[in-house]
PDB file of C-alpha atoms in Angstrom:
ATOM      1  CA  UNK A   9       0.000   0.000   0.000  1.00  0.00           C
ATOM      2  CA  UNK A  10       2.968   2.365   0.391  1.00  0.00           C
ATOM      3  CA  UNK A  11       3.310   3.176  -3.347  1.00  0.00           C
ATOM      4  CA  UNK A  12      -0.439   3.728  -3.623  1.00  0.00           C
ATOM      5  CA  UNK A  13      -0.425   6.200  -0.735  1.00  0.00           C
ATOM      6  CA  UNK A  14       2.150   8.343  -2.540  1.00  0.00           C
ATOM      7  CA  UNK A  15       0.767   7.886  -6.085  1.00  0.00           C
ATOM      8  CA  UNK A  16       4.000   6.176  -7.141  1.00  0.00           C
ATOM      9  CA  UNK A  17       2.828   2.741  -8.325  1.00  0.00           C
ATOM     10  CA  UNK A  18       2.712   1.964 -12.044  1.00  0.00           C
ATOM     11  CA  UNK A  19      -0.946   1.009 -11.741  1.00  0.00           C
ATOM     12  CA  UNK A  20      -1.832   4.489 -10.444  1.00  0.00           C
ATOM     13  CA  UNK A  21      -2.914   6.590 -13.409  1.00  0.00           C
ATOM     14  CA  UNK A  22      -1.628  10.160 -13.378  1.00  0.00           C
ATOM     15  CA  UNK A  23      -4.825  11.915 -14.431  1.00  0.00           C
ATOM     16  CA  UNK A  24      -5.054  15.692 -14.471  1.00  0.00           C
ATOM     17  CA  UNK A  25      -5.790  18.654 -16.734  1.00  0.00           C
ATOM     18  CA  UNK A  26      -3.429  21.559 -17.394  1.00  0.00           C
ATOM     19  CA  UNK A  27      -5.675  24.548 -17.986  1.00  0.00           C
ATOM     20  CA  UNK A  28      -3.115  27.344 -18.344  1.00  0.00           C
ATOM     21  CA  UNK A  29       0.611  27.218 -19.124  1.00  0.00           C
ATOM     22  CA  UNK A  30       2.232  30.635 -19.565  1.00  0.00           C
ATOM     23  CA  UNK A  31       5.968  31.421 -19.602  1.00  0.00           C
ATOM     24  CA  UNK A  32       7.499  34.878 -20.056  1.00  0.00           C
ATOM     25  CA  UNK A  33      10.681  36.781 -19.094  1.00  0.00           C
ATOM     26  CA  UNK A  34       8.827  38.333 -16.137  1.00  0.00           C
ATOM     27  CA  UNK A  35       6.792  35.442 -14.735  1.00  0.00           C
ATOM     28  CA  UNK A  36       5.684  31.845 -15.221  1.00  0.00           C
ATOM     29  CA  UNK A  37       2.145  30.698 -14.436  1.00  0.00           C
ATOM     30  CA  UNK A  38       0.516  27.256 -14.507  1.00  0.00           C
ATOM     31  CA  UNK A  39      -3.022  26.281 -13.493  1.00  0.00           C
ATOM     32  CA  UNK A  40      -4.388  22.742 -13.416  1.00  0.00           C
ATOM     33  CA  UNK A  41      -7.167  20.563 -12.012  1.00  0.00           C
ATOM     34  CA  UNK A  42      -6.166  17.199 -10.511  1.00  0.00           C
ATOM     35  CA  UNK A  43      -8.945  15.563  -8.485  1.00  0.00           C
ATOM     36  CA  UNK A  44      -8.804  12.460 -10.751  1.00  0.00           C
ATOM     37  CA  UNK A  45      -5.146  11.939  -9.814  1.00  0.00           C
ATOM     38  CA  UNK A  46      -6.160  10.702  -6.352  1.00  0.00           C
ATOM     39  CA  UNK A  47      -6.644   6.943  -6.265  1.00  0.00           C
ATOM     40  CA  UNK A  48      -8.189   6.948  -2.774  1.00  0.00           C
ATOM     41  CA  UNK A  49     -10.454   9.439  -0.973  1.00  0.00           C
ATOM     42  CA  UNK A  50     -10.834  11.380  -4.210  1.00  0.00           C
ATOM     43  CA  UNK A  51     -12.005  14.991  -3.778  1.00  0.00           C
ATOM     44  CA  UNK A  52     -14.613  16.519  -6.089  1.00  0.00           C
ATOM     45  CA  UNK A  53     -12.278  19.379  -7.093  1.00  0.00           C
ATOM     46  CA  UNK A  54      -8.619  20.266  -6.653  1.00  0.00           C
ATOM     47  CA  UNK A  55      -7.427  23.306  -8.612  1.00  0.00           C
ATOM     48  CA  UNK A  56      -3.846  24.523  -8.227  1.00  0.00           C
ATOM     49  CA  UNK A  57      -2.424  27.883  -9.293  1.00  0.00           C
ATOM     50  CA  UNK A  58       1.383  28.135  -9.384  1.00  0.00           C
ATOM     51  CA  UNK A  59       2.908  31.573 -10.022  1.00  0.00           C
ATOM     52  CA  UNK A  60       6.663  32.236 -10.239  1.00  0.00           C
ATOM     53  CA  UNK A  61       7.519  35.947 -10.336  1.00  0.00           C
ATOM     54  CA  UNK A  62      11.126  36.337 -11.436  1.00  0.00           C
ATOM     55  CA  UNK A  63      13.764  38.769 -10.258  1.00  0.00           C
ATOM     56  CA  UNK A  64      14.257  41.932 -12.299  1.00  0.00           C
ATOM     57  CA  UNK A  65      16.822  44.533 -13.299  1.00  0.00           C
ATOM     58  CA  UNK A  66      15.310  46.807 -10.627  1.00  0.00           C
ATOM     59  CA  UNK A  67      16.531  44.347  -7.984  1.00  0.00           C
ATOM     60  CA  UNK A  68      13.142  42.845  -7.159  1.00  0.00           C
ATOM     61  CA  UNK A  69      13.328  39.563  -5.300  1.00  0.00           C
ATOM     62  CA  UNK A  70      11.799  36.471  -6.967  1.00  0.00           C
ATOM     63  CA  UNK A  71       8.942  34.647  -5.285  1.00  0.00           C
ATOM     64  CA  UNK A  72       6.497  31.789  -5.791  1.00  0.00           C
ATOM     65  CA  UNK A  73       2.823  31.638  -4.811  1.00  0.00           C
ATOM     66  CA  UNK A  74       0.831  28.399  -4.609  1.00  0.00           C
ATOM     67  CA  UNK A  75      -2.965  28.641  -4.347  1.00  0.00           C
ATOM     68  CA  UNK A  76      -5.114  25.504  -4.043  1.00  0.00           C
ATOM     69  CA  UNK A  77      -8.927  25.354  -4.127  1.00  0.00           C
ATOM     70  CA  UNK A  78     -10.532  22.086  -2.971  1.00  0.00           C
ATOM     71  CA  UNK A  79     -14.061  20.711  -2.727  1.00  0.00           C
ATOM     72  CA  UNK A  80     -14.880  17.526  -0.833  1.00  0.00           C
ATOM     73  CA  UNK A  81     -18.139  16.618  -2.509  1.00  0.00           C
ATOM     74  CA  UNK A  82     -21.239  15.537  -0.607  1.00  0.00           C
ATOM     75  CA  UNK A  83     -19.763  15.282   2.903  1.00  0.00           C
ATOM     76  CA  UNK A  84     -17.238  17.449   4.791  1.00  0.00           C
ATOM     77  CA  UNK A  85     -13.697  16.087   4.969  1.00  0.00           C
ATOM     78  CA  UNK A  86     -10.310  17.002   6.375  1.00  0.00           C
ATOM     79  CA  UNK A  87      -7.668  18.045   3.842  1.00  0.00           C
ATOM     80  CA  UNK A  88      -3.882  18.021   4.072  1.00  0.00           C
ATOM     81  CA  UNK A  89      -1.372  20.059   2.025  1.00  0.00           C
ATOM     82  CA  UNK A  90       2.114  18.547   2.125  1.00  0.00           C
ATOM     83  CA  UNK A  91       5.532  20.024   1.410  1.00  0.00           C
ATOM     84  CA  UNK A  92       8.320  17.456   0.946  1.00  0.00           C
ATOM     85  CA  UNK A  93      11.828  18.681   1.731  1.00  0.00           C
ATOM     86  CA  UNK A  94      15.163  17.198   0.701  1.00  0.00           C
ATOM     87  CA  UNK A  95      17.241  19.673   2.765  1.00  0.00           C
ATOM     88  CA  UNK A  96      17.422  20.637   6.455  1.00  0.00           C
ATOM     89  CA  UNK A  97      14.632  22.937   7.597  1.00  0.00           C
ATOM     90  CA  UNK A  98      13.361  24.715  10.694  1.00  0.00           C
ATOM     91  CA  UNK A  99       9.796  25.748  11.487  1.00  0.00           C
ATOM     92  CA  UNK A 100       9.116  28.971  13.382  1.00  0.00           C
ATOM     93  CA  UNK A 101       5.410  29.596  13.845  1.00  0.00           C
ATOM     94  CA  UNK A 102       3.953  29.726  10.330  1.00  0.00           C
ATOM     95  CA  UNK A 103       7.295  30.361   8.602  1.00  0.00           C
ATOM     96  CA  UNK A 104       9.677  27.675   7.374  1.00  0.00           C
ATOM     97  CA  UNK A 105      13.379  28.123   6.571  1.00  0.00           C
ATOM     98  CA  UNK A 106      15.016  25.609   4.207  1.00  0.00           C
ATOM     99  CA  UNK A 107      18.808  25.559   3.862  1.00  0.00           C
ATOM    100  CA  UNK A 108      20.586  24.025   0.870  1.00  0.00           C
ATOM    101  CA  UNK A 109      24.298  23.860   0.140  1.00  0.00           C
ATOM    102  CA  UNK A 110      24.307  26.924  -2.166  1.00  0.00           C
ATOM    103  CA  UNK A 111      20.892  28.466  -1.693  1.00  0.00           C
ATOM    104  CA  UNK A 112      18.052  28.797   0.791  1.00  0.00           C
ATOM    105  CA  UNK A 113      14.315  29.431   0.804  1.00  0.00           C
ATOM    106  CA  UNK A 114      11.679  30.742   3.162  1.00  0.00           C
ATOM    107  CA  UNK A 115       8.129  29.392   3.068  1.00  0.00           C
ATOM    108  CA  UNK A 116       5.168  31.299   4.516  1.00  0.00           C
ATOM    109  CA  UNK A 117       1.945  29.389   5.227  1.00  0.00           C
ATOM    110  CA  UNK A 118      -0.594  32.169   4.669  1.00  0.00           C
ATOM    111  CA  UNK A 119      -4.028  30.504   4.686  1.00  0.00           C
ATOM    112  CA  UNK A 120      -5.752  28.842   6.374  1.00  0.00           C
ATOM    113  CA  UNK A 121      -4.067  30.731   9.222  1.00  0.00           C
ATOM    114  CA  UNK A 122      -5.376  28.343  11.878  1.00  0.00           C
ATOM    115  CA  UNK A 123      -4.524  25.064  10.118  1.00  0.00           C
ATOM    116  CA  UNK A 124      -2.026  23.022  12.181  1.00  0.00           C
ATOM    117  CA  UNK A 125       1.484  22.429  10.780  1.00  0.00           C
ATOM    118  CA  UNK A 126       2.928  19.001  11.583  1.00  0.00           C
ATOM    119  CA  UNK A 127       6.419  17.598  10.927  1.00  0.00           C
ATOM    120  CA  UNK A 128       6.154  14.056   9.544  1.00  0.00           C
ATOM    121  CA  UNK A 129       8.024  11.300   7.696  1.00  0.00           C
ATOM    122  CA  UNK A 130       6.926   9.323   4.652  1.00  0.00           C
ATOM    123  CA  UNK A 131       5.955   5.767   5.732  1.00  0.00           C
ATOM    124  CA  UNK A 132       8.539   3.911   3.642  1.00  0.00           C
ATOM    125  CA  UNK A 133       9.295   0.342   4.789  1.00  0.00           C
ATOM    126  CA  UNK A 134      13.007   1.112   5.414  1.00  0.00           C
ATOM    127  CA  UNK A 135      14.237   4.061   7.508  1.00  0.00           C
ATOM    128  CA  UNK A 136      16.751   5.183   4.840  1.00  0.00           C
ATOM    129  CA  UNK A 137      13.905   5.468   2.315  1.00  0.00           C
ATOM    130  CA  UNK A 138      11.889   7.844   4.474  1.00  0.00           C
ATOM    131  CA  UNK A 139      11.887  11.583   3.822  1.00  0.00           C
ATOM    132  CA  UNK A 140      10.682  14.500   5.916  1.00  0.00           C
ATOM    133  CA  UNK A 141       7.729  16.689   5.048  1.00  0.00           C
ATOM    134  CA  UNK A 142       5.436  19.307   6.528  1.00  0.00           C
ATOM    135  CA  UNK A 143       1.735  18.482   6.659  1.00  0.00           C
ATOM    136  CA  UNK A 144      -0.657  21.442   6.766  1.00  0.00           C
ATOM    137  CA  UNK A 145      -4.144  20.316   7.742  1.00  0.00           C
ATOM    138  CA  UNK A 146      -7.485  22.067   7.689  1.00  0.00           C
ATOM    139  CA  UNK A 147      -8.560  22.900  11.268  1.00  0.00           C
ATOM    140  CA  UNK A 148     -11.762  20.824  10.928  1.00  0.00           C
ATOM    141  CA  UNK A 149     -13.632  18.781   8.298  1.00  0.00           C
ATOM    142  CA  UNK A 150     -15.263  21.001   5.685  1.00  0.00           C
ATOM    143  CA  UNK A 151     -16.847  20.838   2.234  1.00  0.00           C
ATOM    144  CA  UNK A 152     -14.668  23.567   0.691  1.00  0.00           C
ATOM    145  CA  UNK A 153     -11.160  24.670   1.524  1.00  0.00           C
ATOM    146  CA  UNK A 154      -8.272  26.644   0.114  1.00  0.00           C
ATOM    147  CA  UNK A 155      -4.556  26.906   0.756  1.00  0.00           C
ATOM    148  CA  UNK A 156      -2.210  29.766  -0.024  1.00  0.00           C
ATOM    149  CA  UNK A 157       1.550  29.508   0.477  1.00  0.00           C
ATOM    150  CA  UNK A 158       4.393  31.865  -0.478  1.00  0.00           C
ATOM    151  CA  UNK A 159       8.011  30.887  -1.148  1.00  0.00           C
ATOM    152  CA  UNK A 160      11.011  33.187  -1.485  1.00  0.00           C
ATOM    153  CA  UNK A 161      14.251  31.622  -2.791  1.00  0.00           C
ATOM    154  CA  UNK A 162      17.604  33.149  -1.861  1.00  0.00           C
ATOM    155  CA  UNK A 163      20.435  32.270  -4.228  1.00  0.00           C
ATOM    156  CA  UNK A 164      23.195  34.696  -3.231  1.00  0.00           C
ATOM    157  CA  UNK A 165      24.241  36.892  -0.323  1.00  0.00           C
ATOM    158  CA  UNK A 166      24.005  39.978  -2.554  1.00  0.00           C
ATOM    159  CA  UNK A 167      20.366  39.422  -3.423  1.00  0.00           C
ATOM    160  CA  UNK A 168      17.768  41.950  -2.320  1.00  0.00           C
ATOM    161  CA  UNK A 169      15.831  41.509   0.894  1.00  0.00           C
ATOM    162  CA  UNK A 170      13.132  38.826   0.755  1.00  0.00           C
ATOM    163  CA  UNK A 171       9.598  40.182   0.188  1.00  0.00           C
ATOM    164  CA  UNK A 172       6.786  40.368   2.734  1.00  0.00           C
ATOM    165  CA  UNK A 173       3.476  38.595   2.059  1.00  0.00           C
ATOM    166  CA  UNK A 174       0.023  39.503   3.343  1.00  0.00           C
ATOM    167  CA  UNK A 175      -3.450  38.189   2.523  1.00  0.00           C
ATOM    168  CA  UNK A 176      -5.900  40.953   1.569  1.00  0.00           C
ATOM    169  CA  UNK A 177      -9.685  40.854   1.189  1.00  0.00           C
ATOM    170  CA  UNK A 178     -10.862  39.795  -2.266  1.00  0.00           C
ATOM    171  CA  UNK A 179     -14.214  39.216  -3.983  1.00  0.00           C
ATOM    172  CA  UNK A 180     -14.497  36.072  -6.095  1.00  0.00           C
ATOM    173  CA  UNK A 181     -11.244  34.477  -4.965  1.00  0.00           C
ATOM    174  CA  UNK A 182      -8.048  35.292  -3.067  1.00  0.00           C
ATOM    175  CA  UNK A 183      -5.446  38.029  -3.103  1.00  0.00           C
ATOM    176  CA  UNK A 184      -1.929  38.481  -1.740  1.00  0.00           C
ATOM    177  CA  UNK A 185      -0.045  41.740  -1.293  1.00  0.00           C
ATOM    178  CA  UNK A 186       3.694  41.345  -1.850  1.00  0.00           C
ATOM    179  CA  UNK A 187       5.992  44.176  -0.736  1.00  0.00           C
ATOM    180  CA  UNK A 188       9.751  44.547  -1.122  1.00  0.00           C
ATOM    181  CA  UNK A 189      11.123  47.934  -0.107  1.00  0.00           C
ATOM    182  CA  UNK A 190       8.979  50.526  -1.888  1.00  0.00           C
ATOM    183  CA  UNK A 191       7.766  48.033  -4.510  1.00  0.00           C
ATOM    184  CA  UNK A 192       4.290  46.506  -4.228  1.00  0.00           C
ATOM    185  CA  UNK A 193       2.523  43.682  -6.072  1.00  0.00           C
ATOM    186  CA  UNK A 194      -1.106  42.536  -5.832  1.00  0.00           C
ATOM    187  CA  UNK A 195      -1.670  38.950  -6.955  1.00  0.00           C
ATOM    188  CA  UNK A 196      -5.206  37.653  -7.602  1.00  0.00           C
ATOM    189  CA  UNK A 197      -6.444  34.066  -7.961  1.00  0.00           C
ATOM    190  CA  UNK A 198     -10.010  33.493  -9.165  1.00  0.00           C
ATOM    191  CA  UNK A 199     -12.198  30.870  -7.506  1.00  0.00           C
ATOM    192  CA  UNK A 200     -13.595  28.095  -9.668  1.00  0.00           C
ATOM    193  CA  UNK A 201     -17.073  29.209  -8.586  1.00  0.00           C
ATOM    194  CA  UNK A 202     -16.725  32.899  -9.544  1.00  0.00           C
ATOM    195  CA  UNK A 203     -16.825  34.769 -12.848  1.00  0.00           C
ATOM    196  CA  UNK A 204     -14.177  37.290 -11.766  1.00  0.00           C
ATOM    197  CA  UNK A 205     -11.899  38.223  -8.881  1.00  0.00           C
ATOM    198  CA  UNK A 206     -11.053  41.695  -7.567  1.00  0.00           C
ATOM    199  CA  UNK A 207      -9.101  43.302  -4.728  1.00  0.00           C
ATOM    200  CA  UNK A 208      -7.474  46.667  -4.005  1.00  0.00           C
ATOM    201  CA  UNK A 209      -9.081  48.189  -7.110  1.00  0.00           C
ATOM    202  CA  UNK A 210      -7.685  45.489  -9.432  1.00  0.00           C
ATOM    203  CA  UNK A 211      -9.759  42.799 -11.133  1.00  0.00           C
ATOM    204  CA  UNK A 212      -9.706  40.091 -13.774  1.00  0.00           C
ATOM    205  CA  UNK A 213     -11.964  37.478 -15.356  1.00  0.00           C
ATOM    206  CA  UNK A 214      -8.930  35.281 -16.018  1.00  0.00           C
ATOM    207  CA  UNK A 215      -7.782  32.597 -13.628  1.00  0.00           C
ATOM    208  CA  UNK A 216      -5.182  34.940 -12.074  1.00  0.00           C
ATOM    209  CA  UNK A 217      -3.621  38.386 -12.373  1.00  0.00           C
ATOM    210  CA  UNK A 218      -0.565  40.313 -11.183  1.00  0.00           C
ATOM    211  CA  UNK A 219      -0.655  44.086 -10.628  1.00  0.00           C
ATOM    212  CA  UNK A 220       2.857  45.486 -10.305  1.00  0.00           C
ATOM    213  CA  UNK A 221       3.590  48.971  -8.999  1.00  0.00           C
ATOM    214  CA  UNK A 222       7.035  49.872 -10.274  1.00  0.00           C
ATOM    215  CA  UNK A 223       7.466  53.150  -8.424  1.00  0.00           C
ATOM    216  CA  UNK A 224       7.784  56.281 -10.582  1.00  0.00           C
ATOM    217  CA  UNK A 225       7.132  54.329 -13.798  1.00  0.00           C
ATOM    218  CA  UNK A 226       3.759  53.128 -15.073  1.00  0.00           C
ATOM    219  CA  UNK A 227       2.059  50.278 -13.255  1.00  0.00           C
ATOM    220  CA  UNK A 228       1.873  46.899 -14.994  1.00  0.00           C
ATOM    221  CA  UNK A 229      -1.108  44.517 -15.061  1.00  0.00           C
ATOM    222  CA  UNK A 230      -0.701  40.903 -16.190  1.00  0.00           C
ATOM    223  CA  UNK A 231      -3.944  39.045 -16.944  1.00  0.00           C
ATOM    224  CA  UNK A 232      -3.357  35.272 -16.754  1.00  0.00           C
ATOM    225  CA  UNK A 233      -5.581  32.515 -18.062  1.00  0.00           C
ATOM    226  CA  UNK A 234      -8.995  32.815 -19.701  1.00  0.00           C
ATOM    227  CA  UNK A 235     -12.471  33.754 -18.445  1.00  0.00           C
ATOM    228  CA  UNK A 236     -14.696  30.861 -17.288  1.00  0.00           C
ATOM    229  CA  UNK A 237     -16.471  29.036 -20.108  1.00  0.00           C
TER     230      UNK A 237
END
């Protein structure tokens, strides 16, 4: 049963749908739906947004946002979001520091803010096959849930200061404010059950958007994905 638990057996079909794949010099964005990938305890919906905002000539720090929207189906269920780590890490409240040999990364568990974070090991038969991971659970069984996590890689000592992340109120989905010095981004993710998402005076009918305030220059707005069909 161990391979089946971790979706690693050959008989486990890897079923999912990539809805949006967008690569550019400024950012990469992927959105997919993967509830059929779960062989056991299959949810009714699992949509993931993955946004990688790259560093820039203005010295902006790169970051990654992961937004998951989940629906259980007929009955409430508990959900768990898991982050597997191949390098040493330390957990301080809702912030995680990961240290590699030549780089490091901070992870911020933004929402749900009251979901417990648990250090665990994969249940491999042999101890040397087990790996460490963080399990982030919903605080109680529920029919709908969402997760939002932010990651900031650090590749050199001369890199700019890591950004700050804050959830802000949004209609039709979720929004994160990202600040680094005087720079400010607003990132939007649209819910599967909404026709549009808006926050802080910014909106989109796509699956996601990035509003970038570049200081004295003109602001930039990236619309990502397509409106709901």
